[in-house]
PDB file of C-alpha atoms in Angstrom:
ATOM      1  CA  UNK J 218       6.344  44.368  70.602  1.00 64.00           C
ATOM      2  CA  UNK J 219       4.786  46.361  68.296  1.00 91.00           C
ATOM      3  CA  UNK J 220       7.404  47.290  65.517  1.00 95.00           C
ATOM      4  CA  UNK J 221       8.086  45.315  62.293  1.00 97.00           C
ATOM      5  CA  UNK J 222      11.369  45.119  59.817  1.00 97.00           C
ATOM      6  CA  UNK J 223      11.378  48.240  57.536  1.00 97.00           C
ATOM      7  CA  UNK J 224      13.794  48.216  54.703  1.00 98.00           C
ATOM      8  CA  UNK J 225      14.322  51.338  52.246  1.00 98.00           C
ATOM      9  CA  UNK J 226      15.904  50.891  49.361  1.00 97.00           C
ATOM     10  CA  UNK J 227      16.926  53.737  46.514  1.00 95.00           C
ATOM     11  CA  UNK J 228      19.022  52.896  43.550  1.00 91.00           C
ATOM     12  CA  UNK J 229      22.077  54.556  44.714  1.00 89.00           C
ATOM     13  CA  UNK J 230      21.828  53.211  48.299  1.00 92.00           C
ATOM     14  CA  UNK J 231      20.293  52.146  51.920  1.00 96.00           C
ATOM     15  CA  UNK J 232      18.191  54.734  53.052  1.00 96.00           C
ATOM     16  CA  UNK J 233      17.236  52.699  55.894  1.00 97.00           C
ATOM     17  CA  UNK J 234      16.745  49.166  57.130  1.00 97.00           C
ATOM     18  CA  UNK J 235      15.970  48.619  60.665  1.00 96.00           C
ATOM     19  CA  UNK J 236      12.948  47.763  63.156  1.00 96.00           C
ATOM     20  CA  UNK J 237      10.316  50.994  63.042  1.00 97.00           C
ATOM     21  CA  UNK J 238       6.965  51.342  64.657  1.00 97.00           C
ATOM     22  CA  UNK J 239       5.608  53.024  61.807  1.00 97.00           C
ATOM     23  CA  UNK J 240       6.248  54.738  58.101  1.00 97.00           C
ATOM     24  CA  UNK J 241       4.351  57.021  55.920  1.00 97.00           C
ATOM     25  CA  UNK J 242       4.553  57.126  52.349  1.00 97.00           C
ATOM     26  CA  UNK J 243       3.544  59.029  49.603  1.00 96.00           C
ATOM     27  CA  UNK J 244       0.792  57.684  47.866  1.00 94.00           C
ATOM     28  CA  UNK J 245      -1.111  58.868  43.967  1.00 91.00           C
ATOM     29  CA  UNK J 246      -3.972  59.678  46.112  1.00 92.00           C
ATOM     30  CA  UNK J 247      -2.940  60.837  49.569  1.00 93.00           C
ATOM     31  CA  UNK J 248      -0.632  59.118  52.438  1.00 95.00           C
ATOM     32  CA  UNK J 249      -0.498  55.783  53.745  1.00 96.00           C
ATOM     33  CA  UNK J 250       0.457  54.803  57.019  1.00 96.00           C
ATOM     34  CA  UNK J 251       1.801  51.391  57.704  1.00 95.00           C
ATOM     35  CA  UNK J 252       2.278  49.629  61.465  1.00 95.00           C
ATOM     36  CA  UNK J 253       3.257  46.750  63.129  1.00 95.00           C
ATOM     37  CA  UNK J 254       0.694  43.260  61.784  1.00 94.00           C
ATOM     38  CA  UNK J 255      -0.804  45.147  58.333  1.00 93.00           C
ATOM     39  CA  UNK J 256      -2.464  42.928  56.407  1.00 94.00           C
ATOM     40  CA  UNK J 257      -0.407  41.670  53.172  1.00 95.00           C
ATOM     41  CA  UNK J 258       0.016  43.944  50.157  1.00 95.00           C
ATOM     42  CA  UNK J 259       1.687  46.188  47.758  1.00 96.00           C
ATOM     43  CA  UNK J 260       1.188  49.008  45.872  1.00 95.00           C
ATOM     44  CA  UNK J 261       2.892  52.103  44.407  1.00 96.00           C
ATOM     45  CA  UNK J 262       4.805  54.531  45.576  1.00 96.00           C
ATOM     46  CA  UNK J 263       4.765  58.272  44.167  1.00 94.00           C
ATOM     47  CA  UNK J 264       7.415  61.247  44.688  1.00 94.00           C
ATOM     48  CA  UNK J 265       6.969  62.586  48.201  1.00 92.00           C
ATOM     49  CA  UNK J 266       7.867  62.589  51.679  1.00 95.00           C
ATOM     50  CA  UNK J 267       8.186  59.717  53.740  1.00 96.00           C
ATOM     51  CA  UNK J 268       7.754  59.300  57.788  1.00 97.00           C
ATOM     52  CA  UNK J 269       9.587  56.648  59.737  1.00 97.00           C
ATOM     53  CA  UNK J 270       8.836  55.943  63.232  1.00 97.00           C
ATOM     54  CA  UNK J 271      11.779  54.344  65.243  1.00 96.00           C
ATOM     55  CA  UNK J 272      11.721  52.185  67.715  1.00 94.00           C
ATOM     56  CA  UNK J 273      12.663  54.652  70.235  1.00 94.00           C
ATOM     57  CA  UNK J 274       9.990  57.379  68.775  1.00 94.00           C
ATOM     58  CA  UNK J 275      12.410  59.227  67.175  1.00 95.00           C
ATOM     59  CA  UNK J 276      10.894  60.235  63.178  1.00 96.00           C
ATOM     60  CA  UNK J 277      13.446  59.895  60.400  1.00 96.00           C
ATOM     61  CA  UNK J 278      12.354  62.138  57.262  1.00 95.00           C
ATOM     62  CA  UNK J 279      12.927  61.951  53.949  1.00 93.00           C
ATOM     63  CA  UNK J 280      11.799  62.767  49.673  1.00 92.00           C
ATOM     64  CA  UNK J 281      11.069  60.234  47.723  1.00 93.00           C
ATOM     65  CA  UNK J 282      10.481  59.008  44.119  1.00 92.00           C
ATOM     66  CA  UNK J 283       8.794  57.069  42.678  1.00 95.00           C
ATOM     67  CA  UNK J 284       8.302  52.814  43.403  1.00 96.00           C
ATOM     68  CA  UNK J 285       6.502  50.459  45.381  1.00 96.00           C
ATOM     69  CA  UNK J 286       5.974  48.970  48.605  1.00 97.00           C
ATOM     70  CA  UNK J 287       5.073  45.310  49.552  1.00 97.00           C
ATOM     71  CA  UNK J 288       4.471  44.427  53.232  1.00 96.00           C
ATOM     72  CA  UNK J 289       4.291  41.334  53.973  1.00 96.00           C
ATOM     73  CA  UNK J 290       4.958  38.909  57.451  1.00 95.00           C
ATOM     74  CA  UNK J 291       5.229  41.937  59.894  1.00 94.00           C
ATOM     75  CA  UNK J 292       7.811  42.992  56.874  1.00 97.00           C
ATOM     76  CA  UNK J 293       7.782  45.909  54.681  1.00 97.00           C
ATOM     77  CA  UNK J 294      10.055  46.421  51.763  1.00 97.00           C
ATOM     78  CA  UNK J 295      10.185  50.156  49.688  1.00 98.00           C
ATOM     79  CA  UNK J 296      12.122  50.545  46.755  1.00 97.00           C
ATOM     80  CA  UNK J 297      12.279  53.513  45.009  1.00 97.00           C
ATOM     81  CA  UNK J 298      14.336  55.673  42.602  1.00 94.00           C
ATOM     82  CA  UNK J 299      15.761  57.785  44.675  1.00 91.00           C
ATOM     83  CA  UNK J 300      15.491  58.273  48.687  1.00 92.00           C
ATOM     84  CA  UNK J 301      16.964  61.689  50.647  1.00 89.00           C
ATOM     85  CA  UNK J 302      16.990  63.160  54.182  1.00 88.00           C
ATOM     86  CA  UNK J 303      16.903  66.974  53.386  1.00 82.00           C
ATOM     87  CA  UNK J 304      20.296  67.221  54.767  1.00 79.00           C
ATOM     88  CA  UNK J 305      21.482  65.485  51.677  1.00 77.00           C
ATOM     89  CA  UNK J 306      19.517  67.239  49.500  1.00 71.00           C
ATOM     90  CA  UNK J 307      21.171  70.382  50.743  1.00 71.00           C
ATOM     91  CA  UNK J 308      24.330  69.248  50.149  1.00 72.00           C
ATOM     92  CA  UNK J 309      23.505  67.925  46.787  1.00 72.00           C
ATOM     93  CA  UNK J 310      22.064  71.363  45.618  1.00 73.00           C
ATOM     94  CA  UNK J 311      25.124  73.067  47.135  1.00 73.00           C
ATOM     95  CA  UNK J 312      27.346  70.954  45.165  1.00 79.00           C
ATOM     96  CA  UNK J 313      25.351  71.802  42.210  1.00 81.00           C
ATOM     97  CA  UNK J 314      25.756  75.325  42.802  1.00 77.00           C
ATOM     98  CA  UNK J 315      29.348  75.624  43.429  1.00 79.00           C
ATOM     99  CA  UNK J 316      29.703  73.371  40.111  1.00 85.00           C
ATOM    100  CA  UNK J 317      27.584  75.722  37.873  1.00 85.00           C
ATOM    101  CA  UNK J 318      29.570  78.915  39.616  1.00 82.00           C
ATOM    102  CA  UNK J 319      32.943  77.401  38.909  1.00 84.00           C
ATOM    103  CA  UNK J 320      31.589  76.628  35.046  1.00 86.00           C
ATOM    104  CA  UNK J 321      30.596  80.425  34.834  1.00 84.00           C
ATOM    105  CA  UNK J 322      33.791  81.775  36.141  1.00 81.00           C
ATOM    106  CA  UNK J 323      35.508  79.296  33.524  1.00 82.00           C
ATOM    107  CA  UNK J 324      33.193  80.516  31.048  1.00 83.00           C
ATOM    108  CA  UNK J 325      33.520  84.257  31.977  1.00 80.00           C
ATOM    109  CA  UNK J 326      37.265  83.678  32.336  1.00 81.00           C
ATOM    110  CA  UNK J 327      37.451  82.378  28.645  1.00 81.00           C
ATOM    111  CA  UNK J 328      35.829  85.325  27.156  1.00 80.00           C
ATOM    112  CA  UNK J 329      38.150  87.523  29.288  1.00 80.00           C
ATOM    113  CA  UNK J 330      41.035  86.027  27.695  1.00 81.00           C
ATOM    114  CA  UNK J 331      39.234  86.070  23.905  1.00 78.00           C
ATOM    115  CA  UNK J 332      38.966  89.478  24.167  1.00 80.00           C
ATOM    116  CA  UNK J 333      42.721  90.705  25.427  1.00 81.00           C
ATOM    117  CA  UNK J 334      44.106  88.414  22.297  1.00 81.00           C
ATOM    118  CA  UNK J 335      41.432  90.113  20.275  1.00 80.00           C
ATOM    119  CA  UNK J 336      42.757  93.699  21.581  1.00 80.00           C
ATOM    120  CA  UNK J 337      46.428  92.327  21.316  1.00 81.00           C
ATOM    121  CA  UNK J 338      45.404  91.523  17.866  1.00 80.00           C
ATOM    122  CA  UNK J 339      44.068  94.759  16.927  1.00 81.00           C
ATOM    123  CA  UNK J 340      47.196  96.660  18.592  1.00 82.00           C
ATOM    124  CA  UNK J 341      49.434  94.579  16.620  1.00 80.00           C
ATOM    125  CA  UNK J 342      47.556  94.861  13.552  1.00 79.00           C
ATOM    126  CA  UNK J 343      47.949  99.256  14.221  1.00 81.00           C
ATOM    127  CA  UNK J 344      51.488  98.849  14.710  1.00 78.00           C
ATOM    128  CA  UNK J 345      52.096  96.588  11.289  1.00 76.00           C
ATOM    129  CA  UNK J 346      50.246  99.347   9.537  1.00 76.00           C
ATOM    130  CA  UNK J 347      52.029 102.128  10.942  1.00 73.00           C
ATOM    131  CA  UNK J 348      55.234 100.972  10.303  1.00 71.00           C
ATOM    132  CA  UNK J 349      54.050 100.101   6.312  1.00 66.00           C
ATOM    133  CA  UNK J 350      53.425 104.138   5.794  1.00 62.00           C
ATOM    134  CA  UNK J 351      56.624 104.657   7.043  1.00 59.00           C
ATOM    135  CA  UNK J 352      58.943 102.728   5.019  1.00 58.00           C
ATOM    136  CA  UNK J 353      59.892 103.514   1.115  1.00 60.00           C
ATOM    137  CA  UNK J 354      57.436 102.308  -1.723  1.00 58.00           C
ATOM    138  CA  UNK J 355      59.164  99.132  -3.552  1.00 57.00           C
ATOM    139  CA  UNK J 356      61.441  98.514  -0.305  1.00 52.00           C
TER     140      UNK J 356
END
């Protein structure tokens, strides 16, 4: 059979760890491919994308950061900083978005409300005056 044990691991979780024919990873100078009986060895990983091959044929994709790889006994082990499908990264960055919207509504909100006390302010402040001019001097 010609798959070996992947296992990818980010600091926040499993990104995978299962049999795979093949993975790709991101390399300082260009992409390495790894299959089934490499020889021994590690070496670093940089931010990029990274390929897995299932058993099955099916590809698994995915951004990573930065770490290292070490293959070794039909056996390769990645860990890295951080590890995403694109599906999560979309989710992530929609999170994001909706947070920093909801912080600039909050923001926009509090100047709103600033602003009518300032004007409430101001009317009260006309009215006090009025009234002065209107009463006797030394009352």
């Amino acid at each position: 059979m010609n798959t070996f044990s992947l296992k990818v691991i980010a600091c926040d979780r499993v990104f995978f760890d299962g049999r795979c024919k093949q993975v790709i990873l991101p390399l300082e100078d260009g992409q390495k491919a790894i299959q089934a009986h490499h020889e021994n060895m590690a070496f670093a990983v940089e931010v990029g994308e990274i390929r897995i091959q299932e058993e099955n044929g099916n590809w698994i994709y995915g951004v990573t950061g930065t770490g290292f790889a070490q293959i070794m006994n039909n056996r390769a082990t990645v860990i890295v900083d951080t590890c995403e499908s694109p599906e999560d990264i979309d989710v992530r960055r929609a999170k994001e978005a909706k947070e920093r919207a909801e912080e600039q509504l909050r923001q926009k909100q509090s100047i709103q409300e600033y602003y009518r006390s300032k004007a409430s302010l101001a009317r009260a402040m006309e009215r006090l005056k009025a009234s002065s001019h209107d009463r006797p001097i030394g009352y």
